[in-house]
Short mmCIF file of C-alpha atoms and ligand atoms in Angstrom, two decimals:
data_model
loop_
_atom_site.label_atom_id
_atom_site.label_comp_id
_atom_site.label_asym_id
_atom_site.label_seq_id
_atom_site.Cartn_x
_atom_site.Cartn_y
_atom_site.Cartn_z
CA MET A 1 11.06 3.93 -34.42
CA ILE A 2 8.48 6.35 -33.03
CA THR A 3 5.37 6.25 -35.14
CA GLN A 4 3.62 9.46 -36.01
CA ASN A 5 0.86 8.73 -33.54
CA ARG A 6 3.19 8.02 -30.67
CA MET A 7 4.62 11.48 -31.35
CA VAL A 8 1.12 12.88 -31.36
CA ARG A 9 0.49 11.44 -27.92
CA ARG A 10 3.79 12.75 -26.68
CA VAL A 11 2.95 16.29 -27.78
CA LEU A 12 -0.47 15.96 -26.25
CA PHE A 13 0.91 14.96 -22.88
CA SER A 14 2.69 18.27 -22.60
CA PRO A 15 1.99 20.49 -19.55
CA ALA A 16 -0.32 22.58 -21.74
CA ARG A 17 -2.44 19.53 -22.35
CA MET A 18 -2.64 18.80 -18.67
CA VAL A 19 -4.11 22.27 -18.17
CA THR A 20 -6.67 21.47 -20.84
CA LEU A 21 -7.59 18.22 -19.15
CA LEU A 22 -8.09 19.99 -15.86
CA LEU A 23 -10.31 22.55 -17.56
CA VAL A 24 -12.35 19.79 -19.16
CA LEU A 25 -12.76 18.10 -15.80
CA HIS A 26 -14.28 21.25 -14.42
CA TYR A 27 -18.01 20.80 -14.85
CA PRO A 28 -20.04 23.85 -15.80
CA GLU A 29 -22.21 24.90 -12.90
CA VAL A 30 -25.45 23.77 -14.47
CA LEU A 31 -24.20 20.22 -14.93
CA SER A 32 -24.46 17.97 -11.92
CA ALA A 33 -24.73 14.23 -12.46
CA GLN A 34 -28.34 14.37 -11.30
CA ASN A 35 -29.16 17.17 -13.72
CA LEU A 36 -27.64 15.27 -16.58
CA ASP A 37 -29.48 12.08 -15.64
CA SER A 38 -32.79 13.88 -15.87
CA LEU A 39 -31.81 15.72 -19.09
CA VAL A 40 -30.87 12.37 -20.64
CA SER A 41 -34.14 10.69 -19.58
CA ARG A 42 -36.18 13.60 -20.91
CA SER A 43 -34.27 13.59 -24.18
CA LEU A 44 -34.88 9.86 -24.61
CA GLU A 45 -38.59 10.39 -23.98
CA PHE A 46 -38.56 13.19 -26.54
CA ALA A 47 -36.66 11.01 -29.03
CA ALA A 48 -39.33 8.33 -28.64
CA GLN A 49 -42.11 10.87 -29.32
CA GLN A 50 -40.38 12.22 -32.42
CA LEU A 51 -39.56 8.80 -33.82
CA GLN A 52 -43.08 7.54 -33.26
CA ALA A 53 -44.46 10.58 -35.07
CA THR A 54 -41.94 9.98 -37.88
CA VAL A 55 -43.05 6.35 -38.28
CA VAL A 56 -46.60 7.59 -38.72
CA ALA A 57 -45.70 10.53 -40.98
CA VAL A 58 -43.40 8.53 -43.29
CA GLY A 59 -45.54 5.39 -43.22
CA ASP A 60 -43.89 3.70 -46.20
CA SER A 61 -41.05 1.47 -45.01
CA THR A 62 -39.18 1.76 -48.30
CA GLU A 63 -38.61 5.46 -47.54
CA TYR A 64 -35.87 6.53 -45.16
CA PRO A 65 -35.78 9.90 -43.36
CA ARG A 66 -32.54 11.75 -44.02
CA SER A 67 -32.70 15.46 -43.15
CA THR A 68 -35.39 17.97 -42.25
CA LEU A 69 -36.86 20.51 -44.63
CA GLU A 70 -37.78 24.15 -44.06
CA ASP A 71 -41.22 23.17 -42.66
CA GLY A 72 -39.60 20.74 -40.21
CA SER A 73 -40.74 17.56 -41.97
CA TRP A 74 -38.30 14.87 -43.06
CA SER A 75 -37.00 14.57 -46.59
CA VAL A 76 -36.82 10.87 -47.38
CA LYS A 77 -34.49 8.81 -49.56
CA SER A 78 -34.57 5.31 -50.95
CA SER A 79 -32.70 2.39 -49.39
CA SER A 80 -29.66 3.07 -51.58
CA SER A 81 -28.82 6.35 -49.76
CA TRP A 82 -25.79 6.13 -47.47
CA THR A 83 -28.03 7.28 -44.60
CA SER A 84 -30.76 4.62 -44.93
CA GLY A 85 -29.58 2.42 -42.04
CA PHE A 86 -29.84 5.12 -39.40
CA PHE A 87 -33.63 5.32 -39.13
CA PRO A 88 -34.08 1.58 -38.51
CA GLY A 89 -31.06 1.88 -36.22
CA CYS A 90 -32.91 4.53 -34.17
CA LEU A 91 -35.95 2.23 -34.00
CA TRP A 92 -33.78 -0.67 -32.78
CA TYR A 93 -32.30 1.56 -30.09
CA MET A 94 -35.81 2.50 -28.97
CA PHE A 95 -36.64 -1.20 -28.80
CA GLN A 96 -33.54 -1.77 -26.71
CA TRP A 97 -34.45 1.08 -24.39
CA THR A 98 -38.12 0.21 -23.90
CA GLY A 99 -38.40 -3.50 -24.70
CA ASP A 100 -41.71 -2.57 -26.33
CA SER A 101 -42.78 -4.83 -29.19
CA LEU A 102 -44.15 -1.86 -31.13
CA TRP A 103 -40.59 -0.62 -31.70
CA TYR A 104 -39.54 -4.14 -32.59
CA ARG A 105 -42.18 -4.33 -35.32
CA TRP A 106 -41.26 -0.93 -36.74
CA ALA A 107 -37.54 -1.66 -36.59
CA ARG A 108 -38.06 -4.92 -38.47
CA ARG A 109 -40.15 -3.24 -41.15
CA TRP A 110 -37.62 -0.52 -41.96
CA THR A 111 -34.79 -3.05 -41.70
CA ALA A 112 -36.48 -5.39 -44.18
CA GLY A 113 -36.52 -2.60 -46.78
CA LEU A 114 -32.71 -2.64 -46.77
CA ARG A 115 -32.34 -6.31 -47.65
CA ASP A 116 -30.93 -5.71 -51.13
CA GLU A 117 -28.26 -3.35 -49.83
CA GLN A 118 -26.22 -6.39 -48.76
CA TYR A 119 -25.24 -6.80 -52.43
CA ASP A 120 -24.09 -3.20 -52.84
CA THR A 121 -20.45 -3.36 -53.94
CA GLY A 122 -20.56 0.26 -55.18
CA THR A 123 -19.72 2.10 -51.93
CA HIS A 124 -18.07 1.66 -48.54
CA ASP A 125 -21.37 2.91 -47.07
CA VAL A 126 -22.78 -0.61 -47.32
CA GLY A 127 -21.36 -0.77 -43.78
CA PHE A 128 -23.49 2.08 -42.44
CA LYS A 129 -26.56 0.81 -44.26
CA VAL A 130 -26.44 -2.79 -43.11
CA PHE A 131 -24.66 -2.65 -39.76
CA CYS A 132 -26.86 0.06 -38.20
CA SER A 133 -30.01 -1.80 -39.28
CA TYR A 134 -29.40 -5.55 -39.51
CA GLY A 135 -26.41 -5.29 -37.17
CA ASN A 136 -28.39 -3.75 -34.33
CA GLY A 137 -31.32 -6.05 -35.05
CA TYR A 138 -29.10 -9.12 -34.82
CA ARG A 139 -27.34 -7.86 -31.71
CA LEU A 140 -30.66 -7.44 -29.93
CA THR A 141 -32.73 -10.36 -31.22
CA ARG A 142 -30.46 -12.94 -32.89
CA GLU A 143 -33.10 -12.94 -35.64
CA SER A 144 -32.37 -15.83 -37.93
CA GLY A 145 -31.25 -14.71 -41.39
CA TYR A 146 -30.03 -11.27 -40.24
CA ASP A 147 -26.53 -12.66 -39.72
CA GLU A 148 -26.47 -13.90 -43.31
CA VAL A 149 -27.36 -10.44 -44.58
CA ILE A 150 -24.54 -8.92 -42.53
CA LEU A 151 -22.03 -11.49 -43.75
CA ARG A 152 -23.03 -10.91 -47.35
CA ALA A 153 -22.67 -7.14 -46.86
CA ALA A 154 -19.17 -7.69 -45.50
CA GLN A 155 -18.36 -9.73 -48.58
CA SER A 156 -19.58 -6.83 -50.72
CA LEU A 157 -17.38 -4.38 -48.82
CA ALA A 158 -14.40 -6.73 -49.09
CA THR A 159 -14.63 -6.57 -52.90
CA ARG A 160 -13.50 -2.94 -52.57
CA TYR A 161 -10.22 -3.91 -50.93
CA ASN A 162 -6.97 -3.35 -52.81
CA SER A 163 -4.00 -5.13 -51.25
CA THR A 164 -1.44 -2.74 -52.79
CA VAL A 165 -3.07 0.25 -51.10
CA GLY A 166 -4.08 -1.87 -48.13
CA CYS A 167 -7.51 -0.19 -47.94
CA THR A 168 -11.10 -0.56 -49.05
CA ARG A 169 -12.05 2.07 -51.61
CA SER A 170 -14.56 4.63 -50.33
CA TRP A 171 -16.02 6.35 -53.39
CA ASN A 172 -15.98 5.57 -57.09
CA ASN A 173 -14.81 9.01 -58.23
CA ARG A 174 -11.14 10.16 -58.25
CA THR A 175 -8.53 7.38 -58.56
CA PHE A 176 -8.76 5.35 -55.36
CA PRO A 177 -10.09 7.70 -52.65
CA VAL A 178 -10.15 6.68 -49.01
CA ILE A 179 -12.07 8.99 -46.71
CA ILE A 180 -11.80 9.24 -42.94
CA ASP A 181 -15.51 8.28 -42.68
CA ASN A 182 -14.58 4.82 -43.99
CA MET A 183 -13.14 3.94 -40.56
CA MET A 184 -16.75 3.50 -39.40
CA ASN A 185 -17.45 0.76 -41.93
CA LEU A 186 -14.58 -1.41 -40.76
CA GLU A 187 -16.86 -2.56 -37.93
CA LEU A 188 -18.82 -4.59 -40.48
CA LEU A 189 -15.67 -6.44 -41.62
CA LEU A 190 -14.43 -7.01 -38.06
CA TRP A 191 -17.76 -8.30 -36.82
CA ALA A 192 -18.25 -10.53 -39.83
CA SER A 193 -14.77 -12.04 -39.61
CA LYS A 194 -15.55 -13.15 -36.05
CA ASN A 195 -19.05 -14.41 -36.79
CA GLY A 196 -18.72 -16.90 -39.58
CA GLY A 197 -17.07 -14.76 -42.27
CA GLU A 198 -13.60 -14.85 -43.82
CA ALA A 199 -10.57 -14.43 -41.56
CA SER A 200 -9.06 -12.22 -44.28
CA TRP A 201 -11.74 -9.55 -43.63
CA TYR A 202 -10.19 -8.97 -40.22
CA ASP A 203 -6.76 -8.45 -41.84
CA MET A 204 -8.27 -6.07 -44.40
CA ALA A 205 -9.85 -3.97 -41.67
CA VAL A 206 -6.62 -3.85 -39.65
CA SER A 207 -4.59 -2.92 -42.73
CA HIS A 208 -7.10 -0.20 -43.66
CA ALA A 209 -7.01 1.27 -40.15
CA LEU A 210 -3.19 1.22 -40.04
CA ARG A 211 -2.90 2.98 -43.39
CA THR A 212 -5.50 5.56 -42.35
CA MET A 213 -3.59 6.09 -39.11
CA GLU A 214 -0.45 6.87 -41.10
CA ASP A 215 -1.94 8.94 -43.92
CA HIS A 216 -5.07 10.67 -42.61
CA VAL A 217 -4.01 11.53 -39.05
CA ARG A 218 -1.83 14.60 -38.59
CA MET A 219 0.79 15.17 -35.91
CA ASP A 220 -1.62 17.16 -33.75
CA GLY A 221 -4.34 14.50 -33.82
CA SER A 222 -6.44 16.27 -36.46
CA THR A 223 -7.41 14.54 -39.70
CA TYR A 224 -7.54 14.88 -43.47
CA GLN A 225 -10.84 13.93 -45.03
CA ILE A 226 -9.61 12.31 -48.28
CA VAL A 227 -6.44 10.58 -49.37
CA ASP A 228 -6.43 9.56 -53.03
CA TYR A 229 -4.13 6.63 -53.88
CA ASN A 230 -2.61 5.10 -56.97
CA PRO A 231 -4.08 1.58 -56.86
CA THR A 232 -1.20 0.12 -58.88
CA THR A 233 1.66 1.42 -56.75
CA GLY A 234 -0.13 2.20 -53.49
CA ASP A 235 1.41 5.70 -53.52
CA ILE A 236 -0.52 8.75 -52.37
CA ILE A 237 -1.64 10.91 -55.31
CA GLN A 238 -2.96 13.74 -53.21
CA LYS A 239 -4.80 14.72 -50.05
CA GLU A 240 -8.10 16.55 -50.44
CA THR A 241 -11.32 17.58 -48.80
CA ALA A 242 -14.92 17.46 -49.99
CA GLN A 243 -16.86 18.69 -46.95
CA GLY A 244 -14.13 20.50 -45.02
CA TYR A 245 -13.15 24.16 -45.40
CA SER A 246 -9.75 23.34 -46.92
CA VAL A 247 -7.40 20.42 -47.42
CA GLU A 248 -5.39 21.37 -44.35
CA SER A 249 -8.34 22.25 -42.12
CA THR A 250 -10.24 19.73 -39.99
CA TRP A 251 -13.76 18.89 -41.05
CA ALA A 252 -15.59 18.36 -37.77
CA ARG A 253 -17.68 15.33 -38.68
CA GLY A 254 -14.69 13.65 -40.29
CA GLN A 255 -12.76 14.12 -37.04
CA SER A 256 -15.64 12.49 -35.15
CA TRP A 257 -15.85 9.59 -37.62
CA GLY A 258 -12.13 9.01 -37.11
CA LEU A 259 -12.40 9.23 -33.32
CA TYR A 260 -15.29 6.77 -33.27
CA GLY A 261 -13.67 4.49 -35.86
CA PHE A 262 -10.31 4.17 -34.12
CA THR A 263 -12.03 3.63 -30.76
CA MET A 264 -14.07 0.83 -32.34
CA ALA A 265 -10.95 -0.59 -34.05
CA TYR A 266 -9.22 -0.81 -30.66
CA ARG A 267 -12.27 -2.39 -29.04
CA GLU A 268 -12.39 -5.04 -31.78
CA THR A 269 -8.67 -5.76 -32.13
CA GLY A 270 -6.96 -4.79 -28.86
CA ASP A 271 -4.19 -3.22 -30.97
CA ASP A 272 -2.63 -0.46 -28.84
CA ARG A 273 -1.79 1.62 -31.92
CA PHE A 274 -5.49 2.19 -32.46
CA LEU A 275 -6.02 3.22 -28.85
CA GLU A 276 -3.18 5.72 -29.11
CA THR A 277 -4.63 7.08 -32.33
CA ALA A 278 -8.16 7.30 -30.92
CA GLN A 279 -6.79 9.22 -27.94
CA GLY A 280 -4.85 11.56 -30.20
CA LEU A 281 -8.03 12.36 -32.12
CA ALA A 282 -10.04 12.66 -28.89
CA ASP A 283 -7.52 15.06 -27.41
CA TYR A 284 -7.74 17.24 -30.51
CA VAL A 285 -11.54 17.35 -30.18
CA VAL A 286 -11.49 18.02 -26.44
CA HIS A 287 -8.88 20.75 -26.85
CA ASN A 288 -10.75 22.50 -29.69
CA LEU A 289 -14.40 22.38 -28.62
CA PRO A 290 -16.02 25.81 -28.38
CA ASP A 291 -17.73 27.09 -25.23
CA ASP A 292 -20.92 25.11 -25.73
CA TYR A 293 -18.99 21.89 -26.54
CA VAL A 294 -20.58 21.55 -29.99
CA PRO A 295 -18.04 21.92 -32.83
CA TYR A 296 -18.42 24.29 -35.74
CA TRP A 297 -18.73 22.42 -39.06
CA ASP A 298 -14.98 22.81 -39.53
CA TYR A 299 -12.52 23.46 -36.72
CA GLN A 300 -10.85 26.12 -38.91
CA ALA A 301 -13.96 27.50 -40.67
CA PRO A 302 -13.05 30.96 -42.00
CA ASP A 303 -15.40 33.20 -40.05
CA LEU A 304 -15.35 31.74 -36.55
CA PRO A 305 -17.28 32.23 -34.32
CA ASN A 306 -19.93 33.26 -36.88
CA GLU A 307 -20.17 29.84 -38.46
CA GLU A 308 -22.71 27.02 -38.26
CA LYS A 309 -22.41 24.42 -35.53
CA ASP A 310 -22.64 20.75 -36.50
CA ALA A 311 -24.61 18.75 -33.95
CA SER A 312 -23.87 15.53 -35.86
CA ALA A 313 -20.14 15.92 -35.20
CA ALA A 314 -20.96 16.52 -31.53
CA ALA A 315 -23.25 13.49 -31.19
CA ILE A 316 -20.79 11.10 -32.88
CA ALA A 317 -17.95 12.42 -30.71
CA ALA A 318 -20.02 12.13 -27.50
CA SER A 319 -20.82 8.51 -28.20
CA ALA A 320 -17.20 7.71 -29.09
CA LEU A 321 -15.83 9.53 -26.03
CA LEU A 322 -18.13 7.57 -23.73
CA GLU A 323 -16.76 4.35 -25.15
CA LEU A 324 -13.17 5.60 -25.15
CA SER A 325 -13.50 6.54 -21.48
CA THR A 326 -14.00 2.83 -20.74
CA LEU A 327 -11.03 1.75 -22.86
CA ALA A 328 -8.32 4.31 -22.12
CA THR A 329 -5.87 2.95 -19.57
CA GLY A 330 -4.99 6.11 -17.60
CA GLU A 331 -7.52 7.25 -15.02
CA GLN A 332 -6.99 10.90 -15.90
CA ASP A 333 -7.76 10.23 -19.56
CA GLN A 334 -10.81 8.16 -18.65
CA LEU A 335 -12.17 11.01 -16.54
CA ALA A 336 -11.37 13.64 -19.15
CA TYR A 337 -13.13 11.74 -21.95
CA ARG A 338 -16.15 11.01 -19.78
CA ALA A 339 -16.38 14.66 -18.69
CA ALA A 340 -16.07 15.87 -22.29
CA ALA A 341 -18.80 13.46 -23.41
CA GLU A 342 -21.07 14.60 -20.60
CA ASN A 343 -20.48 18.25 -21.42
CA ILE A 344 -21.37 17.63 -25.06
CA LEU A 345 -24.47 15.66 -24.10
CA ALA A 346 -25.65 18.32 -21.65
CA SER A 347 -25.39 20.88 -24.43
CA LEU A 348 -27.18 18.68 -26.97
CA CYS A 349 -29.96 17.96 -24.44
CA SER A 350 -30.50 21.71 -23.88
CA PRO A 351 -33.08 23.86 -25.71
CA ALA A 352 -30.27 25.21 -27.91
CA TYR A 353 -30.00 21.85 -29.73
CA LEU A 354 -32.95 19.66 -28.76
CA ALA A 355 -35.81 20.14 -31.22
CA GLU A 356 -38.45 20.13 -28.45
CA GLY A 357 -40.90 23.00 -28.92
CA THR A 358 -39.87 23.64 -32.54
CA ASN A 359 -41.54 22.59 -35.80
CA SER A 360 -38.76 20.09 -36.52
CA HIS A 361 -39.67 16.42 -36.82
CA GLY A 362 -36.08 15.60 -35.85
CA ILE A 363 -34.54 15.18 -32.42
CA LEU A 364 -31.40 17.30 -32.68
CA LEU A 365 -31.30 20.65 -34.47
CA HIS A 366 -28.33 22.34 -36.13
CA GLY A 367 -26.61 19.66 -38.19
CA VAL A 368 -24.55 20.39 -41.27
CA GLY A 369 -24.53 17.89 -44.15
CA ASN A 370 -22.38 19.66 -46.72
CA HIS A 371 -21.47 23.28 -46.04
CA ASN A 372 -19.41 23.64 -49.21
CA LYS A 373 -22.37 22.73 -51.40
CA ASP A 374 -24.80 24.61 -49.15
CA THR A 375 -26.93 21.49 -48.79
CA GLU A 376 -28.46 20.28 -45.52
CA VAL A 377 -27.13 23.24 -43.56
CA ASP A 378 -28.66 23.90 -40.13
CA VAL A 379 -31.07 20.97 -40.23
CA SER A 380 -31.80 17.83 -38.28
CA LEU A 381 -29.78 14.93 -39.71
CA ILE A 382 -30.85 11.33 -39.19
CA TYR A 383 -27.29 10.24 -38.35
CA ALA A 384 -26.99 13.00 -35.73
CA ASN A 385 -30.15 11.61 -34.16
CA TYR A 386 -28.85 8.03 -34.32
CA TYR A 387 -25.53 8.74 -32.59
CA PHE A 388 -27.24 11.06 -30.10
CA ILE A 389 -29.57 8.24 -29.03
CA GLU A 390 -26.63 5.85 -28.94
CA ALA A 391 -24.74 8.27 -26.68
CA LEU A 392 -27.79 8.71 -24.40
CA LEU A 393 -28.08 4.93 -24.08
CA ARG A 394 -24.36 4.56 -23.46
CA TYR A 395 -24.55 7.27 -20.82
CA SER A 396 -27.54 5.50 -19.19
CA GLY A 397 -25.78 2.11 -19.20
CA VAL A 398 -28.45 0.59 -21.46
CA ILE A 399 -25.72 -0.02 -24.03
CA GLN A 400 -22.85 -1.49 -22.05
CA PRO A 401 -19.22 -1.28 -23.07
CA LYS A 402 -18.28 -4.39 -24.98
CA LEU A 403 -16.29 -7.17 -23.36
CA ALA A 404 -12.80 -6.04 -23.83
CA LEU A 405 -10.14 -6.18 -25.65
CA ARG A 406 -7.05 -8.13 -25.34
CA GLY A 407 -8.90 -11.42 -25.64
CA ASP A 408 -9.24 -13.80 -22.76
CA SER A 409 -5.79 -12.97 -21.45
CA GLN A 410 -7.01 -9.63 -20.11
CA PRO A 411 -7.28 -9.76 -16.34
CA VAL A 412 -10.84 -9.81 -15.14
CA PRO A 413 -11.53 -6.66 -13.14
CA GLU A 414 -11.92 -6.86 -9.38
CA GLY A 415 -15.31 -8.11 -8.36
CA PHE A 416 -17.48 -8.98 -11.28
CA VAL A 417 -19.08 -7.38 -14.28
CA VAL A 418 -22.52 -7.95 -15.71
CA TYR A 419 -23.50 -7.03 -19.25
CA GLN A 420 -26.82 -6.30 -20.89
CA ASN A 421 -28.89 -9.32 -21.85
CA TYR A 422 -29.86 -10.21 -25.38
CA PRO A 423 -33.62 -10.12 -25.48
CA ASN A 424 -35.04 -12.33 -28.13
CA PRO A 425 -38.67 -11.61 -28.86
CA PHE A 426 -40.83 -14.70 -29.10
CA ASN A 427 -38.24 -16.80 -27.35
CA PRO A 428 -38.41 -16.99 -23.58
CA HIS A 429 -34.71 -17.76 -23.34
CA THR A 430 -32.29 -14.95 -22.80
CA THR A 431 -28.62 -14.71 -21.97
CA ILE A 432 -26.85 -12.40 -19.54
CA PRO A 433 -23.06 -12.39 -19.95
CA TYR A 434 -20.97 -11.75 -16.84
CA GLN A 435 -17.41 -12.23 -15.71
CA LEU A 436 -15.88 -13.12 -12.36
CA SER A 437 -12.44 -12.36 -10.97
CA SER A 438 -12.37 -15.30 -8.53
CA PRO A 439 -14.34 -18.51 -7.96
CA SER A 440 -17.71 -17.67 -6.39
CA PRO A 441 -21.08 -19.25 -5.73
CA VAL A 442 -23.51 -17.47 -8.05
CA THR A 443 -27.23 -16.88 -7.56
CA PHE A 444 -29.67 -15.12 -9.85
CA VAL A 445 -32.74 -13.51 -8.33
CA VAL A 446 -35.40 -12.14 -10.67
CA TYR A 447 -37.78 -9.39 -9.55
CA ASP A 448 -40.62 -7.80 -11.46
CA LEU A 449 -40.79 -4.01 -11.66
CA THR A 450 -42.94 -3.77 -8.54
CA GLY A 451 -40.08 -5.42 -6.63
CA ARG A 452 -41.89 -8.74 -6.24
CA LEU A 453 -39.67 -11.83 -6.26
CA ALA A 454 -40.36 -13.71 -9.48
CA HIS A 455 -37.75 -16.47 -9.48
CA THR A 456 -34.45 -17.60 -7.96
CA PHE A 457 -31.84 -19.68 -9.77
CA GLU A 458 -28.80 -21.23 -8.15
CA GLY A 459 -25.87 -21.03 -10.56
CA GLY A 460 -23.49 -23.20 -8.49
CA ILE A 461 -19.81 -22.30 -8.03
CA GLN A 462 -18.29 -20.66 -11.10
CA GLY A 463 -14.57 -20.11 -11.77
CA PRO A 464 -12.88 -16.83 -12.78
CA GLY A 465 -13.50 -15.64 -16.36
CA ARG A 466 -16.47 -15.08 -18.62
CA HIS A 467 -19.78 -16.88 -18.22
CA GLN A 468 -23.28 -16.66 -19.56
CA PHE A 469 -26.41 -16.98 -17.50
CA LYS A 470 -28.95 -18.61 -19.78
CA PHE A 471 -32.31 -17.69 -18.45
CA ASN A 472 -35.28 -19.95 -19.02
CA ALA A 473 -38.25 -17.79 -18.21
CA GLY A 474 -40.57 -20.69 -17.49
CA THR A 475 -44.00 -19.22 -16.92
CA LEU A 476 -42.95 -15.56 -16.57
CA SER A 477 -44.91 -13.21 -18.80
CA SER A 478 -43.41 -10.65 -21.19
CA GLY A 479 -42.05 -7.53 -19.55
CA ILE A 480 -39.09 -5.88 -17.95
CA TYR A 481 -37.50 -7.55 -14.95
CA LEU A 482 -34.61 -6.78 -12.66
CA VAL A 483 -32.11 -9.57 -12.25
CA LYS A 484 -29.90 -9.37 -9.19
CA ILE A 485 -26.79 -11.43 -9.66
CA GLN A 486 -25.10 -12.37 -6.42
CA ALA A 487 -21.48 -13.55 -6.69
CA GLY A 488 -20.02 -14.36 -3.30
CA THR A 489 -20.50 -11.25 -1.15
CA GLN A 490 -21.06 -8.89 -4.08
CA SER A 491 -24.15 -8.24 -6.12
CA GLN A 492 -25.21 -6.27 -9.18
CA SER A 493 -28.56 -5.76 -10.86
CA VAL A 494 -29.41 -5.48 -14.53
CA LYS A 495 -32.61 -4.74 -16.34
CA MET A 496 -33.77 -7.67 -18.44
CA THR A 497 -36.31 -7.58 -21.23
CA LEU A 498 -38.39 -10.66 -21.78
CA MET A 499 -40.70 -10.98 -24.75
CA ARG A 500 -42.80 -13.88 -25.87
N1 LIG B 1 -20.14 9.98 -44.76
C1 LIG B 1 -20.67 11.13 -45.31
C2 LIG B 1 -20.82 12.26 -44.37
O1 LIG B 1 -20.46 12.18 -43.22
O2 LIG B 1 -21.29 13.29 -44.78
#
């Protein structure tokens, strides 16, 4: 039987789609790789300035920036808001980018204010709140106790699962609504199930993603925002929208949540159905982006092109497309997704969207929270900023694609691959994961940023597969180092952050 999504892919591989892909691969004249590199670096510098100013302006770490007001300053919300995890998430990304302990201290402060959210069983957004804050913090520092908070949050989310529907419930209104946004929060369940939590959380996440694939994704790769279910029979009651123009239109941020969520679901499960679905959604986005590559708030908004753009939908899509470009199997798809992501990023880094030189305390202008309610329209949104920074770091290689996907059985790529280290402040041990395709003698050479040789370690002969270089810094002081890893005749370098 051909599933709906296989049909979607088939339609999308039509000759017309090939023309689209070729168009997407055609870079606009302004965008050379070098130009984009410098736009990305400048935007990261600008993000750091804005976030530092925001830390000072907000001051109180129980208050969480959400969206900008008329005068450019941030409106803040308490920890219970669905958006509270994004500001500490931005601070963790800045720590990852710079290795500077100032960001570490700020990130910890705003993360600590979210501690009680782990017990929130009242919304699927417990995932956003805890995984963007504690999740990033744990990924970067292995801070003891953070993992327990994440596991407890996963347990809270799991209480919202109904096995008849096969989904976690998103909101508490309607009968049993599941929104496309909820795909994002499955990452919490998937991570937790692999890191000390219940195995059943993995099955819940897979079931939720499969049901969403069937019920929210249309034949052309576009998405519904809401499907309301009967929790007793599992039947669909009706499909709806809250933030989109109409039930049958495609709310732009919802489309990006789905694209990101299915990409993540494939990364975490290796289930090809999720890759196919992610590509279907990606193709819809790529095919329907306007000239400046930033979607309108709804792909079918009534008065196009005189409608508001939504930079948050663009930033989420850019980050997802960068990841998808490393997961898609066909070279043409990989190139098309990468090119689309770069086009979006170039636009977001331009004066049309970057808040540089304006009164805004945000990083990206022109986000739309809820057009239908006329709230947070044409403002800077904290989640737009978060996914923009994530995309900039993915583009720069600071956030590396995760080890893939089909478990250990996946062939190791030719040569070898090195991944970002896990800096752990106050602990001079760090770990750099890498994988080899054939047995090789391995050597690690550490240089400081002036290029001076700091240390050499002989790793002996290592077999094919995944390994970890556990680095004991000995007497090295805190700072950023370059580690050159030599495997046989090949070598690669990574930046390593060491903090005491
Ligand atoms: N998850 C809520 C929103 O995207 O507006």
